[in-house]
Amino acid sequence: MRRLSPAITQRVAVTFLWSLTLITIGVLLYIILYILAKGLPHISWEFLTKAPESMGRKGGIFPMIVGTFMVAGLAVAIAAPLGVATAVYLTEYTREGRLTFVIRFGADCLAGIPSIIYGLFGFVFFSIALGMGLSVLSGALTLALMVLPTIIRTAEEAIRAVPYTYRETSYGLGSTRWQMVTRVVLPSALPGICTGVVLSLGRSISETAAVMLTAGSALRLPQSLSDSSRTLALHFYILSREGLSMENAYATASVLIIIILALNALAYWLMNRFIRRAG
Amino acid sequence: MFPGKEFLWCATIAAAGVLAVGCSDTQARSVAVVGSTSVQPFAELLAEEYLAKNPAESVEVQGGGSTAGLQAVVNSLADIGMCSRSLSDEESLEFEGTVIARDGLAMVVNPENTVKDLSTEQLRGLFSGVIKNWQEVGGPDCPVRPITREEGSGTRDSFVHLVMGKERISRRALTQESNGAVKELVKGDKAAVGYMSLGMVGSELKTVRVDGVEPTAANVLAGVYHLARPFLFITQGEIRPEARRFFDYVLSEEGQEALEREGLVRNQ
Amino acid sequence: MKQDRFIAFILLMLALSALSGLVLITVFIFKEGLPLILQTGFRDFFLSSDWDPKGEHFGILSMIVGSLAVTVGAMAIGAVFGLGMAIVLTQFCPPGLVSILKPLIELLAGIPSVVYGFMGVVTIVPLIRNHLGGPGLSVLAASIVLGIMVLPTVTSISVDALKAVPRAYWEGSVALGATKWQTTHMLMLKAARSGILAAIILGMGRALGETMAVIMVAGNALEIPGSPLDPVRTLTSNIALEMGYATGRHREALFATGVTLFVFIMIFNTTALAISRRSAGKGGGR
């Protein structure tokens, strides 16, 4: 058999690769549109602001919206300062060496641990050993640990992207290292850091397995951080699996998808701002 | 300009403050009902209706399993325990169990399946894997796919207790974690056979007669359909007046009707 | 200067949080799970498929096989699609389109796993049951769902690896008269080989660790699967299915399942890290 000419091979290969790409994008759009098409018609003001009735068959999802943002928001509020501090230490306060290697290795390993393991850990450590029970707090601390590596990594990249001349100028003007970091480096890196924080918030909101074992599945509006709370993702899971109400399940999933879309758009916008500023 | 140092400190202090508030929280003790996850949804529903009528009261329902419920009553963590099986002899010395309702266990197959009647013996064979084809029990020529619930589920426990006895459920059995998932699977699969709470069956599945008896609430109440289990409220000694009020509501005509609406069978 | 050192010390303490988190997780998971493995014995725990918590039988062989089968299946899909997209994004896509495709792929990573699982149940499972036979809930269904879920991981790490190849290689090849595709598959893919390998291994780690979607589409039967159309139970789904009620020895056994999963994940991740470190070292300054 004669070998095909390079030009034809290229055309075949590129067509194949592009069709893989288009299939993937097609699947993504199908999932989003399928959920939204079935869910949007059932979303109403009442649905968003009322409590569920008869285990979620009727009524709304207000307690789950509050619970989701309490758990995910607190998780990010805990993880962000820790993550940024780690990134500042790694980039500005130490030289590459065994210590930075170990810290990075720890973060990389943490990033690979599956959420169900976080769930098991949060359950024995926060809920049982520290006596927090199934609660918003236990869920948030577990998720904080889970998103910490993402925040460290994005913050480190953002800080590294700050041009070296900024630092030199700052030193030249007589500032201390801490002044240089807080007044020059962090402000320039802020949009990049925020991108990581926003994506982590999204990840916390999407998580199910870890919060199921730590924050529980109570239907009531959480009154405090020691109350159990059901997040939107878990509520969707329970509604659809128990077959309680498919309408409410689709509507819940739609709310979840809209939140994720909004957060991704925000992250994208921040990232573009950052690139424009840094470049 | 980015507020720098202040920002970091504020964030840290805010996080610490939030932690402190969370830990030092105290609230008036509400009536705690703890135990079986099979009873839990019904108890939640009762609590919901009870609280709608008595807004001043406070009732909290939690799962954990029948045994955990008993434990919680012993430790006074719960006012009332929930249990989805009969108490053992030793347990009944220590606790007082009140039947609040009965739950029938329905055997369900796909509507296209022609089998109408199965004996307990045959059910055991279907789930243990001895009977591999529906032909062996008078059905179509089609392999049998049993669907079971996850280990620890109260529904599974009572199925094992009432049907399987010493036999074990086949390792090939599909395992689903909720009544709804079992239902969805049986609805779509001609070869499937599953079990679930009688109240959850709905109209899309076909129930089979067990040993010639139709699975209906009336037959459970009359005691002729033997695949049934009691739902118990467990107490120890005197309980607090607010817990007693909720308990009385559950046993009242109103409470019993609410349970019947959910497909359970009243206590007498 | 004194203040500077003090700040450096505080920052170091905070920077150790990730590491101490990792240590805590490791200690607690092993503390809860390891005793049961030792009591049951390695043979009865790892090499037996007899899982019967009530009867005190804790064999997880079928789940190990199940997890690996599903992971391999997922990677067959995830690697082809992920690498394909990475090549398109870095070699054959105008920059304007890249800025549309990249956020879409990130969005794919953002969709909750329960939504993927649910979509698997309503679309893929009935398709398999009606056209290929079996219960539908199967290794194949789980592989497809997981393959899609790990795609963003594989794509983004492969893109990084391909971008790290020095531009001069590409220019040299094209200057010699090679087509873009020849350059890509004879040069770029070889130069980025280890980075791509790392991407695939990290993707496998993701697939191995996914829980909720797998519970919904894998069927969770305890038998070792004989074909891609058979149902399986994975290590992750075993934990999530039974954790709700488990007490005593049963709970320890679920933690022991977690220990097993943890060890597998650590092997995958450290391998991937070692490979990508080595390639970063070899590539020299970017």
PDB file of C-alpha atoms in Angstrom, chain A residues 52-57 74 77-78 81 84-85 132 137 141 178 182-184 186-187 190 217-220 223-227 230 237 240-243, chain B residues 1-5 8-9 11-12 15 18-19 21-23 25 27 40-42 44-45 48 58-60 149 176-183 200 262:
ATOM      1  CA  PRO A  52     -39.149  22.503  51.663  1.00  0.00           C
ATOM      2  CA  GLU A  53     -42.291  20.611  52.646  1.00  0.00           C
ATOM      3  CA  SER A  54     -42.832  16.871  52.935  1.00  0.00           C
ATOM      4  CA  MET A  55     -39.140  16.040  52.590  1.00  0.00           C
ATOM      5  CA  GLY A  56     -38.670  18.237  49.521  1.00  0.00           C
ATOM      6  CA  ARG A  57     -41.589  16.974  47.471  1.00  0.00           C
ATOM      7  CA  LEU A  74     -16.797  29.614  55.418  1.00  0.00           C
ATOM      8  CA  ALA A  77     -12.884  32.183  54.183  1.00  0.00           C
ATOM      9  CA  ILE A  78     -10.708  29.776  56.167  1.00  0.00           C
ATOM     10  CA  PRO A  81      -5.848  33.416  54.226  1.00  0.00           C
ATOM     11  CA  VAL A  84      -2.266  33.129  50.379  1.00  0.00           C
ATOM     12  CA  ALA A  85       0.046  33.132  53.407  1.00  0.00           C
ATOM     13  CA  MET A 132     -18.538  19.252  66.256  1.00  0.00           C
ATOM     14  CA  LEU A 137     -18.569  24.056  60.807  1.00  0.00           C
ATOM     15  CA  LEU A 141     -13.367  22.902  57.804  1.00  0.00           C
ATOM     16  CA  TRP A 178       6.433  43.091  54.440  1.00  0.00           C
ATOM     17  CA  THR A 182       1.367  43.934  51.163  1.00  0.00           C
ATOM     18  CA  ARG A 183       1.546  47.187  49.170  1.00  0.00           C
ATOM     19  CA  VAL A 184       3.044  46.054  45.875  1.00  0.00           C
ATOM     20  CA  LEU A 186      -0.382  41.318  46.704  1.00  0.00           C
ATOM     21  CA  PRO A 187      -2.326  44.179  45.093  1.00  0.00           C
ATOM     22  CA  LEU A 190      -5.032  40.180  43.615  1.00  0.00           C
ATOM     23  CA  SER A 217     -28.547  16.321  55.543  1.00  0.00           C
ATOM     24  CA  ALA A 218     -30.906  18.213  57.852  1.00  0.00           C
ATOM     25  CA  LEU A 219     -33.678  20.011  55.999  1.00  0.00           C
ATOM     26  CA  ARG A 220     -34.024  22.889  58.431  1.00  0.00           C
ATOM     27  CA  GLN A 223     -29.459  28.656  62.860  1.00  0.00           C
ATOM     28  CA  SER A 224     -25.807  28.476  63.783  1.00  0.00           C
ATOM     29  CA  LEU A 225     -22.559  26.894  62.681  1.00  0.00           C
ATOM     30  CA  SER A 226     -23.175  23.904  64.926  1.00  0.00           C
ATOM     31  CA  ASP A 227     -26.395  22.990  63.101  1.00  0.00           C
ATOM     32  CA  ARG A 230     -28.007  20.039  53.610  1.00  0.00           C
ATOM     33  CA  TYR A 237     -28.842  13.925  44.900  1.00  0.00           C
ATOM     34  CA  SER A 240     -33.439  12.580  42.369  1.00  0.00           C
ATOM     35  CA  ARG A 241     -32.389   9.296  43.980  1.00  0.00           C
ATOM     36  CA  GLU A 242     -35.365   8.983  46.298  1.00  0.00           C
ATOM     37  CA  GLY A 243     -37.578   9.973  43.383  1.00  0.00           C
TER      38      GLY A 243
ATOM     39  CA  MET B   1      -5.475  50.642  46.761  1.00  0.00           C
ATOM     40  CA  PHE B   2      -5.455  47.226  48.272  1.00  0.00           C
ATOM     41  CA  PRO B   3      -5.688  47.414  52.060  1.00  0.00           C
ATOM     42  CA  GLY B   4      -2.830  44.933  52.517  1.00  0.00           C
ATOM     43  CA  LYS B   5      -2.030  43.968  56.058  1.00  0.00           C
ATOM     44  CA  LEU B   8      -5.259  39.658  56.089  1.00  0.00           C
ATOM     45  CA  TRP B   9      -5.719  40.336  59.789  1.00  0.00           C
ATOM     46  CA  ALA B  11      -9.934  37.888  57.492  1.00  0.00           C
ATOM     47  CA  THR B  12      -8.117  35.858  60.152  1.00  0.00           C
ATOM     48  CA  ALA B  15     -12.646  33.433  60.748  1.00  0.00           C
ATOM     49  CA  VAL B  18     -17.011  32.879  63.469  1.00  0.00           C
ATOM     50  CA  LEU B  19     -15.474  29.744  64.971  1.00  0.00           C
ATOM     51  CA  VAL B  21     -19.672  31.876  67.835  1.00  0.00           C
ATOM     52  CA  GLY B  22     -20.194  28.434  66.363  1.00  0.00           C
ATOM     53  CA  CYS B  23     -18.769  26.643  69.372  1.00  0.00           C
ATOM     54  CA  ASP B  25     -23.905  28.303  70.659  1.00  0.00           C
ATOM     55  CA  GLN B  27     -30.290  26.842  72.403  1.00  0.00           C
ATOM     56  CA  GLN B  40     -37.025   9.057  59.885  1.00  0.00           C
ATOM     57  CA  PRO B  41     -38.794  10.427  56.780  1.00  0.00           C
ATOM     58  CA  PHE B  42     -42.187   9.663  58.315  1.00  0.00           C
ATOM     59  CA  GLU B  44     -39.977  14.266  59.827  1.00  0.00           C
ATOM     60  CA  LEU B  45     -43.274  14.543  58.045  1.00  0.00           C
ATOM     61  CA  GLU B  48     -43.568  19.126  60.061  1.00  0.00           C
ATOM     62  CA  SER B  58     -39.811  22.391  68.731  1.00  0.00           C
ATOM     63  CA  VAL B  59     -39.107  18.889  67.435  1.00  0.00           C
ATOM     64  CA  GLU B  60     -35.895  17.678  65.842  1.00  0.00           C
ATOM     65  CA  ARG B 149     -30.479  -2.242  49.179  1.00  0.00           C
ATOM     66  CA  GLN B 176     -29.059   0.764  45.196  1.00  0.00           C
ATOM     67  CA  GLU B 177     -29.101   3.248  48.049  1.00  0.00           C
ATOM     68  CA  SER B 178     -32.732   4.358  48.036  1.00  0.00           C
ATOM     69  CA  ASN B 179     -36.303   3.249  47.349  1.00  0.00           C
ATOM     70  CA  GLY B 180     -36.440   5.682  44.450  1.00  0.00           C
ATOM     71  CA  ALA B 181     -33.357   4.230  42.782  1.00  0.00           C
ATOM     72  CA  VAL B 182     -34.735   0.678  43.112  1.00  0.00           C
ATOM     73  CA  LYS B 183     -37.994   1.854  41.605  1.00  0.00           C
ATOM     74  CA  MET B 200     -43.396   3.801  47.906  1.00  0.00           C
ATOM     75  CA  GLU B 262     -47.762   8.143  53.131  1.00  0.00           C
TER      76      GLU B 262
END
